[in-house]
Amino acid sequence: GERIFLIFFLIVGCMLFSYILTALSSIFSQIDTKTQIFTEKEIIINHISAEYSMPQSLFYKIRKALKNDFTQWKEDQLKLIDSLPGSLRNNLYLKMHEREIKHLILFKNQSYDFILFTVPLLKRISISKDDVMISCGDLIDEMYIVIRGMLSLLLGYKYENFEIGLVKYGEHFGDISMYLNDQSNYEIKAKTKQADIFTLSKSNFASIKLNLR
């Protein structure tokens, strides 16, 4: 009787695991497809704007509408993921961001627990070329991690926007400034056609240090 029960339990476990893998594969596929569609729409709008001299105000309204639609879809995805059991949720987050975090300096030589705890707290933002992410004098209250493209560090209008450096893929900044409550000495904007950035808030960073010390 005990043997039959164990076999039955094993079969049910395998079926459940197979179902979970299928569901996760579906989620990954949807995320990749939706992201690709959003990127393609942005490219089309950029071409239309350049070809027909679209007014800048109209261009920004259209791009904002596209981003809002994409953001809402991502929020729905996050609600679904957050409803999963803790261990499954965290592993799903790791799988979703596996490609990005592989080359991030922040995670080099860090423990698995640190990565597992940190990844679900990251928020992703996207900006287009010449979009200003941080202006001179802005209070730094987040850490920024570049996961696609490059950011340009400029001295601002007083110094004719002289570029003094770049923040490249895999690099991060703001971790020290946010703890010192520093204001930015630079204007930071996208140098490439698109830049994707993970942000980590000061409170979340403090939570990581508190839970993993």
mmCIF file of C-alpha atoms in Angstrom:
data_model
loop_
_atom_site.group_PDB
_atom_site.id
_atom_site.type_symbol
_atom_site.label_atom_id
_atom_site.label_comp_id
_atom_site.label_asym_id
_atom_site.label_seq_id
_atom_site.Cartn_x
_atom_site.Cartn_y
_atom_site.Cartn_z
ATOM 1 C CA GLY A 1 0.000 0.000 0.000
ATOM 2 C CA GLU A 2 2.807 2.392 0.885
ATOM 3 C CA ARG A 3 4.597 1.581 -2.376
ATOM 4 C CA ILE A 4 1.479 2.325 -4.448
ATOM 5 C CA PHE A 5 1.005 5.614 -2.573
ATOM 6 C CA LEU A 6 4.616 6.680 -3.287
ATOM 7 C CA ILE A 7 4.256 5.808 -6.995
ATOM 8 C CA PHE A 8 1.005 7.768 -7.168
ATOM 9 C CA PHE A 9 2.598 10.735 -5.376
ATOM 10 C CA LEU A 10 5.563 10.625 -7.775
ATOM 11 C CA ILE A 11 3.281 10.596 -10.837
ATOM 12 C CA VAL A 12 1.242 13.546 -9.523
ATOM 13 C CA GLY A 13 4.458 15.446 -8.738
ATOM 14 C CA CYS A 14 5.800 14.893 -12.258
ATOM 15 C CA MET A 15 2.505 16.029 -13.799
ATOM 16 C CA LEU A 16 2.463 19.152 -11.641
ATOM 17 C CA PHE A 17 6.076 19.961 -12.481
ATOM 18 C CA SER A 18 5.362 19.504 -16.189
ATOM 19 C CA TYR A 19 2.370 21.839 -15.935
ATOM 20 C CA ILE A 20 4.441 24.508 -14.172
ATOM 21 C CA LEU A 21 7.193 24.308 -16.799
ATOM 22 C CA THR A 22 4.630 24.663 -19.591
ATOM 23 C CA ALA A 23 3.049 27.679 -17.877
ATOM 24 C CA LEU A 24 6.433 29.340 -17.335
ATOM 25 C CA SER A 25 7.445 28.757 -20.963
ATOM 26 C CA SER A 26 4.216 30.424 -22.049
ATOM 27 C CA ILE A 27 4.914 33.452 -19.843
ATOM 28 C CA PHE A 28 8.484 33.815 -21.173
ATOM 29 C CA SER A 29 7.227 33.565 -24.754
ATOM 30 C CA GLN A 30 4.582 36.251 -24.161
ATOM 31 C CA ILE A 31 7.113 38.582 -22.515
ATOM 32 C CA ASP A 32 9.579 38.266 -25.413
ATOM 33 C CA THR A 33 6.843 38.720 -28.028
ATOM 34 C CA LYS A 34 5.275 41.747 -26.350
ATOM 35 C CA THR A 35 8.664 43.406 -25.857
ATOM 36 C CA GLN A 36 9.556 42.839 -29.506
ATOM 37 C CA ILE A 37 6.213 44.272 -30.680
ATOM 38 C CA PHE A 38 6.695 47.350 -28.482
ATOM 39 C CA THR A 39 10.216 47.903 -29.857
ATOM 40 C CA GLU A 40 8.983 47.526 -33.446
ATOM 41 C CA LYS A 41 6.187 50.051 -32.830
ATOM 42 C CA GLU A 42 8.703 52.545 -31.440
ATOM 43 C CA ILE A 43 10.898 52.132 -34.525
ATOM 44 C CA ILE A 44 7.911 52.690 -36.846
ATOM 45 C CA ILE A 45 6.858 55.844 -34.976
ATOM 46 C CA ASN A 46 10.431 57.164 -35.131
ATOM 47 C CA HIS A 47 10.496 56.617 -38.916
ATOM 48 C CA ILE A 48 7.104 58.283 -39.404
ATOM 49 C CA SER A 49 8.179 61.225 -37.260
ATOM 50 C CA ALA A 50 11.366 61.731 -39.282
ATOM 51 C CA GLU A 51 9.752 61.230 -42.688
ATOM 52 C CA TYR A 52 6.713 63.467 -42.193
ATOM 53 C CA SER A 53 8.220 66.029 -39.787
ATOM 54 C CA MET A 54 5.751 65.108 -37.079
ATOM 55 C CA PRO A 55 5.300 67.827 -34.425
ATOM 56 C CA GLN A 56 7.320 66.943 -31.354
ATOM 57 C CA SER A 57 4.284 67.292 -29.070
ATOM 58 C CA LEU A 58 2.336 64.727 -31.127
ATOM 59 C CA PHE A 59 5.337 62.391 -31.272
ATOM 60 C CA TYR A 60 5.676 62.421 -27.477
ATOM 61 C CA LYS A 61 1.943 61.802 -27.005
ATOM 62 C CA ILE A 62 2.015 58.764 -29.288
ATOM 63 C CA ARG A 63 5.144 57.359 -27.664
ATOM 64 C CA LYS A 64 3.665 57.921 -24.213
ATOM 65 C CA ALA A 65 0.502 56.043 -25.243
ATOM 66 C CA LEU A 66 2.594 53.109 -26.481
ATOM 67 C CA LYS A 67 4.603 53.041 -23.263
ATOM 68 C CA ASN A 68 1.463 53.223 -21.112
ATOM 69 C CA ASP A 69 -0.025 50.245 -22.942
ATOM 70 C CA PHE A 70 3.198 48.276 -22.553
ATOM 71 C CA THR A 71 3.530 49.288 -18.881
ATOM 72 C CA GLN A 72 -0.041 48.169 -18.117
ATOM 73 C CA TRP A 73 0.645 44.800 -19.725
ATOM 74 C CA LYS A 74 3.821 44.417 -17.663
ATOM 75 C CA GLU A 75 1.924 45.313 -14.483
ATOM 76 C CA ASP A 76 -0.598 42.571 -15.236
ATOM 77 C CA GLN A 77 2.281 40.120 -15.677
ATOM 78 C CA LEU A 78 3.813 41.202 -12.356
ATOM 79 C CA LYS A 79 0.500 40.717 -10.550
ATOM 80 C CA LEU A 80 0.342 37.165 -11.879
ATOM 81 C CA ILE A 81 3.936 36.444 -10.860
ATOM 82 C CA ASP A 82 3.463 37.977 -7.389
ATOM 83 C CA SER A 83 0.518 35.637 -6.782
ATOM 84 C CA LEU A 84 2.796 32.587 -7.078
ATOM 85 C CA PRO A 85 4.320 30.857 -4.018
ATOM 86 C CA GLY A 86 7.520 32.519 -2.789
ATOM 87 C CA SER A 87 10.109 30.019 -4.041
ATOM 88 C CA LEU A 88 8.446 29.611 -7.431
ATOM 89 C CA ARG A 89 8.013 33.390 -7.795
ATOM 90 C CA ASN A 90 11.662 34.134 -7.041
ATOM 91 C CA ASN A 91 12.922 31.459 -9.428
ATOM 92 C CA LEU A 92 10.626 32.811 -12.137
ATOM 93 C CA TYR A 93 12.062 36.310 -11.661
ATOM 94 C CA LEU A 94 15.565 34.853 -11.966
ATOM 95 C CA LYS A 95 14.630 33.036 -15.169
ATOM 96 C CA MET A 96 12.981 36.150 -16.639
ATOM 97 C CA HIS A 97 16.083 38.276 -16.084
ATOM 98 C CA GLU A 98 18.679 35.560 -16.587
ATOM 99 C CA ARG A 99 20.134 37.107 -19.750
ATOM 100 C CA GLU A 100 20.390 40.604 -18.257
ATOM 101 C CA ILE A 101 21.899 39.758 -14.874
ATOM 102 C CA LYS A 102 24.529 37.398 -16.303
ATOM 103 C CA HIS A 103 26.878 40.279 -17.168
ATOM 104 C CA LEU A 104 25.997 42.792 -14.457
ATOM 105 C CA ILE A 105 28.918 43.903 -12.317
ATOM 106 C CA LEU A 106 26.575 44.231 -9.328
ATOM 107 C CA PHE A 107 26.090 40.446 -9.219
ATOM 108 C CA LYS A 108 29.700 39.425 -9.818
ATOM 109 C CA ASN A 109 30.974 37.178 -7.007
ATOM 110 C CA GLN A 110 27.705 37.615 -5.086
ATOM 111 C CA SER A 111 25.952 34.777 -3.290
ATOM 112 C CA TYR A 112 22.925 33.046 -4.769
ATOM 113 C CA ASP A 113 20.857 34.358 -1.832
ATOM 114 C CA PHE A 114 21.832 37.942 -2.666
ATOM 115 C CA ILE A 115 20.828 37.528 -6.315
ATOM 116 C CA LEU A 116 17.598 35.715 -5.429
ATOM 117 C CA PHE A 117 16.607 38.423 -2.936
ATOM 118 C CA THR A 118 17.599 41.359 -5.152
ATOM 119 C CA VAL A 119 16.171 40.472 -8.577
ATOM 120 C CA PRO A 120 12.445 40.682 -7.629
ATOM 121 C CA LEU A 121 13.074 44.218 -6.269
ATOM 122 C CA LEU A 122 14.443 45.575 -9.543
ATOM 123 C CA LYS A 123 12.246 47.874 -11.632
ATOM 124 C CA ARG A 124 12.879 48.206 -15.347
ATOM 125 C CA ILE A 125 12.652 51.455 -17.287
ATOM 126 C CA SER A 126 13.378 52.271 -20.929
ATOM 127 C CA ILE A 127 14.437 55.598 -22.426
ATOM 128 C CA SER A 128 15.137 56.673 -26.003
ATOM 129 C CA LYS A 129 18.157 58.516 -27.382
ATOM 130 C CA ASP A 130 18.657 61.964 -25.801
ATOM 131 C CA ASP A 131 15.920 61.394 -23.206
ATOM 132 C CA VAL A 132 17.148 62.904 -19.927
ATOM 133 C CA MET A 133 16.962 60.454 -17.035
ATOM 134 C CA ILE A 134 18.613 62.627 -14.374
ATOM 135 C CA SER A 135 19.175 66.401 -14.437
ATOM 136 C CA CYS A 136 21.869 68.364 -12.642
ATOM 137 C CA GLY A 137 20.744 68.971 -9.076
ATOM 138 C CA ASP A 138 18.313 66.022 -8.904
ATOM 139 C CA LEU A 139 18.379 64.097 -5.633
ATOM 140 C CA ILE A 140 19.701 60.575 -6.159
ATOM 141 C CA ASP A 141 17.381 58.193 -4.323
ATOM 142 C CA GLU A 142 17.827 55.127 -6.517
ATOM 143 C CA MET A 143 20.574 52.929 -7.842
ATOM 144 C CA TYR A 144 20.728 52.554 -11.642
ATOM 145 C CA ILE A 145 21.973 49.491 -13.547
ATOM 146 C CA VAL A 146 22.374 49.624 -17.328
ATOM 147 C CA ILE A 147 21.146 46.420 -18.974
ATOM 148 C CA ARG A 148 21.004 47.646 -22.564
ATOM 149 C CA GLY A 149 22.626 50.498 -24.465
ATOM 150 C CA MET A 150 24.672 53.314 -22.917
ATOM 151 C CA LEU A 151 24.110 56.459 -20.881
ATOM 152 C CA SER A 152 25.978 59.719 -21.323
ATOM 153 C CA LEU A 153 27.256 61.834 -18.402
ATOM 154 C CA LEU A 154 27.146 65.543 -19.205
ATOM 155 C CA LEU A 155 28.182 68.631 -17.235
ATOM 156 C CA GLY A 156 24.953 70.457 -18.102
ATOM 157 C CA TYR A 157 24.089 73.692 -19.877
ATOM 158 C CA LYS A 158 26.563 75.792 -17.889
ATOM 159 C CA TYR A 159 29.378 73.842 -19.529
ATOM 160 C CA GLU A 160 27.674 73.423 -22.927
ATOM 161 C CA ASN A 161 26.644 69.839 -22.105
ATOM 162 C CA PHE A 162 30.233 68.640 -22.255
ATOM 163 C CA GLU A 163 30.334 64.836 -22.104
ATOM 164 C CA ILE A 164 32.707 63.568 -19.444
ATOM 165 C CA GLY A 165 31.921 59.868 -19.439
ATOM 166 C CA LEU A 166 29.698 56.927 -20.277
ATOM 167 C CA VAL A 167 27.805 54.347 -18.258
ATOM 168 C CA LYS A 168 27.966 51.158 -20.324
ATOM 169 C CA TYR A 169 26.057 47.887 -20.372
ATOM 170 C CA GLY A 170 26.553 45.989 -17.123
ATOM 171 C CA GLU A 171 27.694 49.036 -15.137
ATOM 172 C CA HIS A 172 25.801 50.741 -12.330
ATOM 173 C CA PHE A 173 25.834 54.027 -10.424
ATOM 174 C CA GLY A 174 23.989 55.871 -7.671
ATOM 175 C CA ASP A 175 24.583 53.346 -4.879
ATOM 176 C CA ILE A 176 26.886 55.685 -2.959
ATOM 177 C CA SER A 177 25.079 58.936 -3.777
ATOM 178 C CA MET A 178 21.693 57.693 -2.566
ATOM 179 C CA TYR A 179 23.119 56.851 0.859
ATOM 180 C CA LEU A 180 24.779 60.240 1.130
ATOM 181 C CA ASN A 181 21.548 61.953 -0.007
ATOM 182 C CA ASP A 182 23.631 63.593 -2.721
ATOM 183 C CA GLN A 183 22.357 65.628 -5.621
ATOM 184 C CA SER A 184 23.549 64.759 -9.106
ATOM 185 C CA ASN A 185 26.451 66.792 -10.433
ATOM 186 C CA TYR A 186 25.688 65.593 -13.946
ATOM 187 C CA GLU A 187 22.943 65.374 -16.493
ATOM 188 C CA ILE A 188 22.469 61.748 -17.499
ATOM 189 C CA LYS A 189 20.687 60.765 -20.691
ATOM 190 C CA ALA A 190 20.506 57.954 -23.219
ATOM 191 C CA LYS A 191 23.368 57.967 -25.713
ATOM 192 C CA THR A 192 22.141 55.013 -27.758
ATOM 193 C CA LYS A 193 18.887 54.595 -29.689
ATOM 194 C CA GLN A 194 17.414 52.920 -26.630
ATOM 195 C CA ALA A 195 18.684 52.313 -23.131
ATOM 196 C CA ASP A 196 17.145 49.902 -20.631
ATOM 197 C CA ILE A 197 17.877 50.370 -16.951
ATOM 198 C CA PHE A 198 17.114 48.480 -13.766
ATOM 199 C CA THR A 199 16.426 50.742 -10.777
ATOM 200 C CA LEU A 200 16.717 49.757 -7.137
ATOM 201 C CA SER A 201 15.267 52.115 -4.538
ATOM 202 C CA LYS A 202 17.117 53.197 -1.422
ATOM 203 C CA SER A 203 14.588 51.467 0.854
ATOM 204 C CA ASN A 204 14.844 48.193 -1.076
ATOM 205 C CA PHE A 205 18.643 48.334 -1.043
ATOM 206 C CA ALA A 206 18.536 48.848 2.731
ATOM 207 C CA SER A 207 16.164 45.880 3.012
ATOM 208 C CA ILE A 208 18.651 43.669 1.162
ATOM 209 C CA LYS A 209 21.492 44.639 3.486
ATOM 210 C CA LEU A 210 19.286 44.137 6.541
ATOM 211 C CA ASN A 211 18.073 40.669 5.515
ATOM 212 C CA LEU A 212 21.386 39.292 4.266
ATOM 213 C CA ARG A 213 23.866 40.562 6.786
#
